XYZ file of C-alpha atoms in Angstrom:
534
model
C -0.999 -13.055 6.582
C 0.284 -12.146 10.347
C -2.371 -9.441 10.050
C -4.885 -11.981 9.439
C -4.176 -14.324 11.828
C -3.594 -11.771 14.888
C -7.148 -10.234 14.513
C -8.508 -13.808 14.018
C -7.175 -14.350 17.209
C -8.392 -11.431 18.801
C -11.685 -12.113 17.911
C -11.914 -15.344 19.122
C -9.998 -14.214 22.140
C -13.055 -11.470 22.068
C -16.273 -14.269 21.317
C -14.570 -16.456 24.229
C -14.641 -12.886 26.702
C -18.770 -13.318 26.433
C -19.073 -16.937 27.127
C -16.597 -16.411 30.309
C -18.170 -13.604 31.654
C -21.558 -16.435 32.437
C -18.732 -19.430 34.592
C -17.208 -18.778 37.282
C -14.008 -17.709 37.875
C -12.484 -21.162 39.049
C -14.239 -22.780 36.528
C -12.341 -19.920 33.733
C -9.402 -21.886 31.702
C -7.261 -19.273 30.454
C -5.949 -21.546 27.578
C -3.274 -20.064 25.103
C -2.426 -17.004 27.584
C -0.614 -14.814 28.867
C -0.953 -12.900 24.855
C 0.974 -9.963 23.530
C -1.453 -7.844 21.443
C -0.032 -4.839 19.683
C -0.893 -1.705 21.166
C -1.935 -3.082 24.100
C 0.633 -4.982 25.438
C 0.657 -8.693 27.408
C -2.266 -9.836 28.218
C -3.020 -12.310 31.264
C -6.643 -12.634 31.760
C -9.515 -12.339 29.400
C -11.049 -9.854 31.748
C -8.365 -7.641 31.027
C -9.741 -7.817 27.405
C -12.920 -6.190 28.630
C -10.959 -3.154 30.659
C -9.613 -1.727 27.606
C -11.579 1.624 27.453
C -13.910 2.005 24.711
C -13.259 -1.367 23.425
C -16.782 -3.171 22.311
C -16.012 -7.012 21.554
C -18.674 -6.900 18.757
C -17.358 -3.793 16.884
C -16.948 -4.880 13.031
C -13.198 -3.851 13.033
C -12.561 -6.552 15.673
C -15.180 -9.179 13.793
C -14.058 -10.246 10.591
C -17.433 -12.141 9.984
C -19.806 -9.326 10.798
C -18.238 -7.249 8.672
C -18.412 -10.276 5.252
C -22.327 -10.680 5.947
C -23.273 -6.725 6.184
C -20.891 -6.444 3.048
C -23.113 -8.858 1.087
C -25.843 -7.176 2.185
C -24.889 -3.541 1.104
C -23.720 -4.079 -2.031
C -26.693 -2.911 -3.702
C -27.300 -0.404 -1.335
C -24.798 2.008 -1.332
C -23.201 1.142 -4.280
C -25.297 0.583 -7.199
C -27.922 3.129 -6.214
C -29.522 4.450 -9.152
C -29.165 4.492 -13.058
C -31.758 6.678 -13.875
C -30.110 6.524 -17.514
C -28.274 4.145 -19.277
C -25.304 6.223 -19.353
C -25.161 7.453 -15.820
C -24.747 5.675 -12.410
C -25.799 7.868 -9.187
C -23.833 6.636 -5.782
C -25.648 8.024 -2.643
C -25.097 7.753 1.342
C -26.369 9.373 3.937
C -23.170 11.401 5.469
C -19.722 11.974 4.752
C -18.573 8.562 5.619
C -21.708 6.864 3.587
C -20.477 8.618 0.691
C -16.350 7.211 1.167
C -16.997 3.941 1.678
C -20.142 4.054 -1.925
C -16.668 5.346 -3.780
C -14.574 2.892 -2.037
C -16.520 0.437 -2.712
C -17.595 1.205 -6.684
C -13.224 1.565 -6.990
C -11.760 -1.364 -5.188
C -12.596 -5.005 -4.820
C -9.796 -5.172 -2.767
C -6.177 -2.489 -1.204
C -3.769 -3.367 1.277
C -3.869 0.164 2.512
C -6.013 2.670 2.994
C -5.879 6.571 4.033
C -8.311 7.703 7.783
C -9.791 11.418 8.195
C -12.071 12.602 10.310
C -15.582 13.463 9.035
C -16.768 15.931 10.840
C -13.889 18.871 9.195
C -12.182 18.623 5.833
C -9.114 20.484 6.912
C -7.420 17.394 6.999
C -8.510 15.107 4.187
C -7.342 18.651 2.155
C -4.591 16.430 0.550
C -5.329 13.012 0.711
C -6.176 13.043 -3.300
C -2.718 13.203 -3.574
C -2.325 10.283 -1.066
C -5.044 8.259 -2.440
C -2.560 8.334 -5.735
C 0.645 7.310 -3.756
C -0.302 4.767 -2.124
C -2.825 3.229 -4.452
C -5.356 3.386 -1.565
C -9.255 4.688 -0.491
C -9.871 7.595 1.432
C -12.557 6.370 4.523
C -13.754 8.231 7.280
C -15.011 7.931 10.861
C -15.569 10.377 14.085
C -12.719 12.152 16.105
C -13.579 10.052 19.035
C -14.513 6.015 17.528
C -13.959 3.750 14.571
C -17.219 4.154 12.778
C -18.839 0.975 12.453
C -19.473 0.851 8.533
C -15.849 2.221 8.345
C -14.519 -0.992 9.607
C -16.635 -3.331 7.450
C -15.423 -1.656 4.945
C -11.617 -2.136 6.097
C -12.534 -5.236 6.573
C -13.941 -6.181 3.139
C -10.901 -4.168 1.456
C -8.799 -6.291 3.871
C -6.641 -3.823 4.809
C -3.112 -4.273 5.784
C -1.827 -0.798 6.270
C -3.697 1.852 7.158
C -2.900 6.149 7.327
C -4.126 8.182 9.937
C -4.225 11.582 8.500
C -4.199 14.555 11.238
C -2.961 14.660 14.975
C -5.221 12.662 17.914
C -7.420 15.414 18.249
C -8.915 14.725 14.536
C -8.365 10.915 15.553
C -8.157 9.785 18.548
C -5.726 7.378 19.997
C -9.257 4.683 20.519
C -9.368 4.322 16.983
C -5.132 3.732 16.518
C -5.347 0.997 19.145
C -8.134 -0.730 17.996
C -6.849 -0.897 14.465
C -3.578 -2.275 16.005
C -6.053 -5.021 18.100
C -7.250 -6.034 14.443
C -3.532 -6.543 13.506
C -3.369 -3.446 11.034
C -0.093 -1.448 10.979
C -1.210 2.134 11.787
C 0.957 5.233 10.842
C 0.228 9.037 11.280
C 1.093 12.037 8.635
C 0.208 15.290 10.861
C 0.432 18.829 12.426
C -0.701 21.641 14.150
C -2.475 23.281 11.136
C -3.370 21.652 8.050
C -0.570 23.739 6.464
C 1.726 21.669 8.249
C -0.242 18.203 7.800
C -0.272 18.881 3.473
C 3.999 19.753 4.476
C 4.068 16.500 6.179
C 2.453 14.207 4.384
C 4.588 15.551 1.357
C 8.256 15.105 2.301
C 7.242 11.726 4.221
C 4.882 9.821 0.758
C 6.253 12.261 -2.196
C 10.059 12.558 -0.763
C 11.654 12.574 -4.300
C 8.897 13.594 -6.487
C 9.845 16.301 -8.848
C 6.210 18.357 -8.889
C 3.708 19.724 -6.377
C 0.265 21.153 -6.492
C -0.026 24.257 -4.674
C -3.579 25.532 -3.867
C -5.143 27.891 -1.328
C -5.891 26.586 2.362
C -8.611 29.057 3.645
C -11.135 30.525 2.286
C -11.230 34.463 2.062
C -15.353 35.024 2.111
C -16.595 33.360 4.572
C -17.463 30.103 2.339
C -15.716 26.873 3.135
C -15.883 25.569 0.198
C -13.781 28.379 -1.441
C -10.820 26.606 0.617
C -11.864 23.238 -0.994
C -13.208 23.510 -4.347
C -10.052 23.914 -6.323
C -8.772 20.186 -5.058
C -11.744 18.702 -5.908
C -10.920 18.729 -9.572
C -7.403 18.706 -9.355
C -6.627 15.776 -6.408
C -7.248 12.777 -9.696
C -4.706 14.754 -11.456
C -2.160 14.896 -8.496
C -3.279 11.448 -7.050
C -2.400 9.510 -11.147
C 0.889 11.291 -11.139
C 2.220 11.205 -7.861
C 2.289 15.268 -6.831
C 2.190 15.630 -3.325
C -0.186 18.835 -2.878
C 0.967 21.786 -0.501
C -0.994 24.758 1.239
C -0.838 28.125 1.553
C -2.460 31.534 2.367
C -3.846 33.129 0.191
C -1.555 36.515 -0.172
C 1.954 35.421 1.394
C 3.429 31.923 0.504
C 3.420 30.082 4.039
C 6.835 29.703 6.009
C 6.090 25.884 6.589
C 5.156 24.886 3.211
C 8.404 27.200 1.735
C 10.731 25.206 4.261
C 8.954 22.312 3.085
C 8.848 23.097 -0.236
C 12.940 23.858 0.444
C 13.688 20.458 2.438
C 12.328 18.573 -0.709
C 13.379 17.454 -4.237
C 10.808 19.721 -6.066
C 11.695 21.479 -9.153
C 8.023 22.139 -10.549
C 4.955 23.709 -8.959
C 1.388 24.100 -10.223
C -0.636 26.303 -8.916
C -4.227 26.247 -8.636
C -7.180 29.160 -8.962
C -6.543 32.846 -9.938
C -4.560 35.034 -8.104
C -7.708 35.734 -5.464
C -6.379 32.337 -4.544
C -2.640 32.118 -4.679
C -1.352 35.673 -4.973
C 1.007 36.864 -8.001
C 3.714 38.103 -5.309
C 3.011 34.164 -4.092
C 4.001 33.149 -7.735
C 7.122 35.222 -7.972
C 8.512 33.945 -4.548
C 8.276 30.615 -6.008
C 9.974 31.791 -8.679
C 12.519 32.957 -6.769
C 13.659 29.440 -5.405
C 14.327 28.222 -8.430
C 11.482 26.568 -9.395
C 9.174 26.594 -12.350
C 5.550 27.369 -11.418
C 2.603 27.878 -13.614
C -0.776 28.731 -13.157
C -4.491 26.545 -13.767
C -7.131 28.541 -13.202
C -10.612 29.308 -14.069
C -13.205 32.622 -14.202
C -15.029 30.671 -11.222
C -14.380 27.329 -9.252
C -16.559 25.446 -12.366
C -14.330 27.056 -14.812
C -11.138 25.870 -12.774
C -12.374 22.264 -12.457
C -12.605 22.218 -16.487
C -9.388 24.378 -16.410
C -7.801 20.983 -15.112
C -9.616 18.644 -17.425
C -8.000 20.553 -20.070
C -4.493 20.429 -18.658
C -5.121 16.697 -18.527
C -5.631 16.247 -21.908
C -9.409 16.183 -22.121
C -10.378 19.150 -23.974
C -14.186 17.991 -23.825
C -16.611 15.412 -22.937
C -15.588 13.334 -26.032
C -12.453 12.742 -24.972
C -13.221 10.993 -21.794
C -14.452 7.147 -21.066
C -15.680 8.452 -17.990
C -16.591 11.395 -16.257
C -16.723 12.754 -12.334
C -19.201 15.101 -11.189
C -19.075 16.366 -7.396
C -21.229 19.096 -5.909
C -19.335 22.199 -5.934
C -21.296 24.694 -3.718
C -22.090 24.751 -0.139
C -25.346 23.008 0.351
C -24.644 21.311 3.284
C -21.708 20.609 5.583
C -20.359 17.538 4.314
C -20.469 18.643 0.886
C -16.559 18.087 0.715
C -16.355 14.207 1.431
C -17.660 12.595 -1.568
C -15.513 14.806 -3.585
C -11.810 13.962 -2.208
C -13.126 10.268 -2.074
C -13.489 9.941 -5.711
C -9.608 10.805 -6.517
C -8.856 7.047 -6.303
C -11.504 6.786 -8.607
C -10.563 9.677 -10.723
C -6.662 8.428 -10.892
C -7.581 4.765 -11.520
C -10.065 5.496 -14.897
C -8.700 8.802 -15.973
C -11.618 10.451 -15.374
C -11.908 13.553 -14.900
C -13.857 15.545 -12.465
C -16.224 18.355 -13.009
C -18.788 20.485 -10.414
C -22.398 21.121 -10.386
C -24.123 23.436 -9.005
C -27.086 22.019 -6.756
C -30.175 21.590 -9.438
C -27.929 23.066 -12.477
C -24.755 22.797 -14.467
C -22.730 25.921 -14.023
C -22.336 27.098 -17.464
C -18.418 25.681 -17.814
C -19.245 22.732 -16.919
C -22.345 22.322 -20.041
C -19.913 23.730 -22.484
C -17.614 21.428 -21.346
C -20.321 18.443 -22.363
C -21.635 19.697 -24.952
C -18.882 20.533 -26.622
C -18.419 16.650 -27.544
C -22.198 15.956 -28.240
C -21.322 15.276 -32.055
C -18.398 12.855 -31.425
C -20.750 11.355 -28.299
C -23.609 11.019 -30.744
C -21.050 8.706 -33.418
C -20.088 6.302 -30.051
C -22.241 6.637 -27.227
C -20.150 9.033 -25.537
C -18.134 8.877 -21.967
C -20.295 7.393 -18.757
C -21.280 9.657 -15.822
C -20.598 8.896 -12.424
C -22.656 11.153 -9.782
C -20.883 11.001 -6.535
C -22.797 11.200 -3.473
C -24.468 14.916 -3.213
C -24.669 15.629 -6.195
C -28.559 17.026 -6.996
C -30.483 14.439 -8.931
C -32.019 16.680 -11.507
C -27.961 18.179 -12.013
C -26.868 14.533 -12.510
C -29.782 13.440 -14.652
C -29.561 16.726 -16.983
C -25.713 15.723 -16.756
C -26.671 11.977 -18.384
C -29.008 13.724 -21.066
C -26.798 15.947 -22.630
C -23.859 13.391 -23.003
C -26.910 11.150 -24.861
C -27.317 14.247 -27.261
C -30.988 14.930 -25.476
C -30.823 18.491 -25.628
C -34.597 19.007 -25.371
C -34.797 17.241 -21.808
C -31.673 18.365 -20.391
C -32.742 21.632 -20.400
C -35.985 21.773 -19.808
C -34.862 19.504 -16.658
C -32.714 22.976 -15.477
C -35.242 25.726 -16.509
C -33.070 26.796 -19.298
C -34.144 26.828 -23.256
C -31.657 26.605 -26.323
C -30.756 29.985 -25.872
C -28.909 30.112 -23.004
C -26.599 27.799 -24.203
C -23.240 29.934 -25.108
C -21.741 27.243 -27.869
C -25.098 26.463 -29.517
C -24.192 27.895 -33.117
C -20.610 25.900 -32.192
C -22.708 23.206 -31.545
C -24.527 23.545 -34.886
C -21.643 23.538 -37.509
C -20.255 20.929 -35.731
C -23.077 19.012 -36.463
C -22.856 20.491 -39.750
C -26.614 20.750 -39.628
C -28.864 24.376 -39.781
C -31.877 22.544 -38.709
C -31.781 22.299 -34.560
C -35.525 21.043 -34.421
C -34.395 18.096 -37.264
C -30.859 17.592 -34.927
C -32.691 17.191 -31.662
C -35.296 14.970 -32.931
C -32.776 12.631 -35.309
C -30.524 12.395 -32.393
C -33.000 11.720 -30.059
C -34.586 9.158 -32.569
C -31.316 7.308 -32.984
C -30.624 7.035 -29.311
C -33.374 5.936 -27.919
C -34.224 3.909 -30.799
C -30.648 1.860 -30.035
C -31.615 1.717 -26.165
C -34.286 -0.321 -26.889
C -33.388 -2.631 -29.195
C -30.486 -3.683 -26.768
C -32.954 -4.155 -24.292
C -35.019 -6.112 -26.753
C -32.288 -7.913 -27.756
C -32.501 -7.879 -31.540
C -29.214 -5.643 -32.669
C -30.133 -7.028 -36.707
C -33.452 -6.045 -36.991
C -32.599 -2.295 -34.985
C -29.920 -1.499 -38.036
C -32.338 -2.805 -40.497
C -34.764 -1.029 -39.201
C -33.083 2.128 -38.791
C -31.079 1.957 -42.036
C -34.311 2.484 -43.562
C -36.050 4.932 -41.007
C -36.026 7.727 -43.727
C -34.366 11.150 -44.100
C -33.977 12.292 -40.176
C -31.499 9.695 -39.492
C -30.281 9.547 -42.889
C -29.351 13.478 -43.029
C -28.136 13.227 -39.250
C -25.719 10.793 -39.784
C -24.850 12.499 -43.370
C -24.043 15.170 -41.400
C -22.216 13.597 -38.304
C -19.648 12.237 -41.186
C -19.590 15.382 -42.987
C -18.500 17.188 -40.363
C -15.668 15.123 -39.651
C -12.340 16.209 -40.029
C -12.061 14.194 -43.671
C -15.239 13.297 -44.086
C -17.768 13.024 -47.191
C -20.869 11.884 -46.093
C -20.840 9.170 -47.220
C -20.297 5.974 -44.522
C -24.097 4.269 -44.811
C -26.220 4.548 -41.272
C -25.129 0.877 -40.897
C -21.495 1.451 -39.994
C -22.968 4.751 -37.533
C -25.689 2.789 -35.529
C -22.768 0.198 -35.731
C -20.690 2.153 -33.934
C -23.139 3.675 -30.996
C -24.163 0.096 -30.633
C -20.538 -0.935 -29.966
C -20.279 1.963 -27.531
C -23.491 1.286 -25.407
C -23.571 -2.720 -26.143
C -23.102 -5.371 -23.624
C -26.008 -3.959 -20.867
C -27.165 -7.940 -21.137
C -23.628 -9.164 -19.773
C -22.751 -6.149 -16.889
C -26.465 -6.632 -15.731
C -25.945 -10.278 -15.665
C -22.590 -9.594 -13.271
C -24.376 -7.814 -10.634
C -26.612 -10.629 -9.649
C -23.787 -13.357 -10.341
C -21.832 -12.008 -7.351
C -19.268 -10.052 -9.031
C -17.415 -7.747 -6.496
C -19.226 -4.008 -6.043
C -15.742 -2.512 -8.028
C -16.774 -4.366 -11.128
C -20.316 -4.091 -11.149
C -19.505 -0.309 -11.470
C -16.562 -0.770 -14.202
C -19.020 -2.706 -16.315
C -21.755 -0.470 -16.050
C -20.103 2.871 -16.778
C -17.274 1.170 -19.098
C -19.706 -1.144 -20.948
C -22.347 1.729 -21.147
C -20.288 4.392 -21.644
C -18.665 3.400 -24.385
C -15.421 3.425 -21.993
């Protein structure tokens, strides 16, 4: 309440400035002045507000009404974006700030706390994944020198009362803090001279009692910036979910400031992310020499490390998840890191693994993770997929098709054929059928029929039609059920189709909610939960 009152008073005073500017000084009535404004001091004349360098009275953070109006307009554009498939939602955004706002809107109806970092460099944001979980707060971004209006509007929409700046004053200028102070928002800061010290400071301040931490490399070794943060894209939701701080180190030696932070902490276990090229075995040995339990989670590539992290979280394949998040893992643009980092809170809140794409393609490890779950996905509708901003639309749509069991169209989009599926033989065995063409035709028929039936609203007629539709679907159902543990192939088509309908059911209710003024987070949850079987 104190924040709301303070911000309202300041907004009214600033609005009065615009009116009083045209009134002779002798006729001006300063009313309730002087007033005390946090971070500014005592204001004795209205003109003092105009003299604050860089202060714009119409800045959205100082004018809540503007933020509310803009938020109502922006919901559909910024959050819902595209739904190219019934199980797929693709967030959009022109830049890093848009991408962070989109994930904030997709995750939170409101939040008393938020994090903010600079939008042009990823160094300070490296460890914000854990902080998103510790504070249950979204990550927002802004330019170093001023508070971006889009971020200001999102702070107003969320109703933020406390904000943690990540990085020093060179990263986020004092002007940004001054505006936040004027708006009545409590502001804290974590930061150090380098990204490594910023991570250590955040760990000691935000999670002083944590007994487990994640350790990743701080810098790339081949000039590819993505090498320094790619592992964190997938591990951040895991760290956020468990309240584990993230520490950084040089690859070949344990950085002294990180070693000191560990020595000061209550840590007992370190989870090293990436192979020996990311964090050397000598670093692991030094950690063990400090009396810590160390385990390494890694794949052959950054894409494999992402699926290895998913497995550690309990997701052996796509069928174990109700929701998947796809983030771009290649350096296709300078700010490619932003949506992946901003996805941590969403992945933690919804227990969703993050998988990586590679521009317009799906890496073999990501494709394997998805197709390994195809048999179960065909039975229950499979998980929904949320594509972060900057994910190539082709890769996004291909992933959605694979989750629906439509291998033919998915591989066509990717420019691949069936021989490119490393797990093709296992896939056929899991389906219990050897005739691939029949499997694909039947699977496409079931999915298309269910979607058409849901759209038509006549589910009973749909079930009856599928139950008598012929040997292809009957064979598919028998094969699927028979391949399950303990299955005997005896379940009827009605039972299986009923399960599928349950998995994609609620489409009408969800779309109705999107039109009725539900919050962005509610709409996203409805789309991904109802459509993806979650």
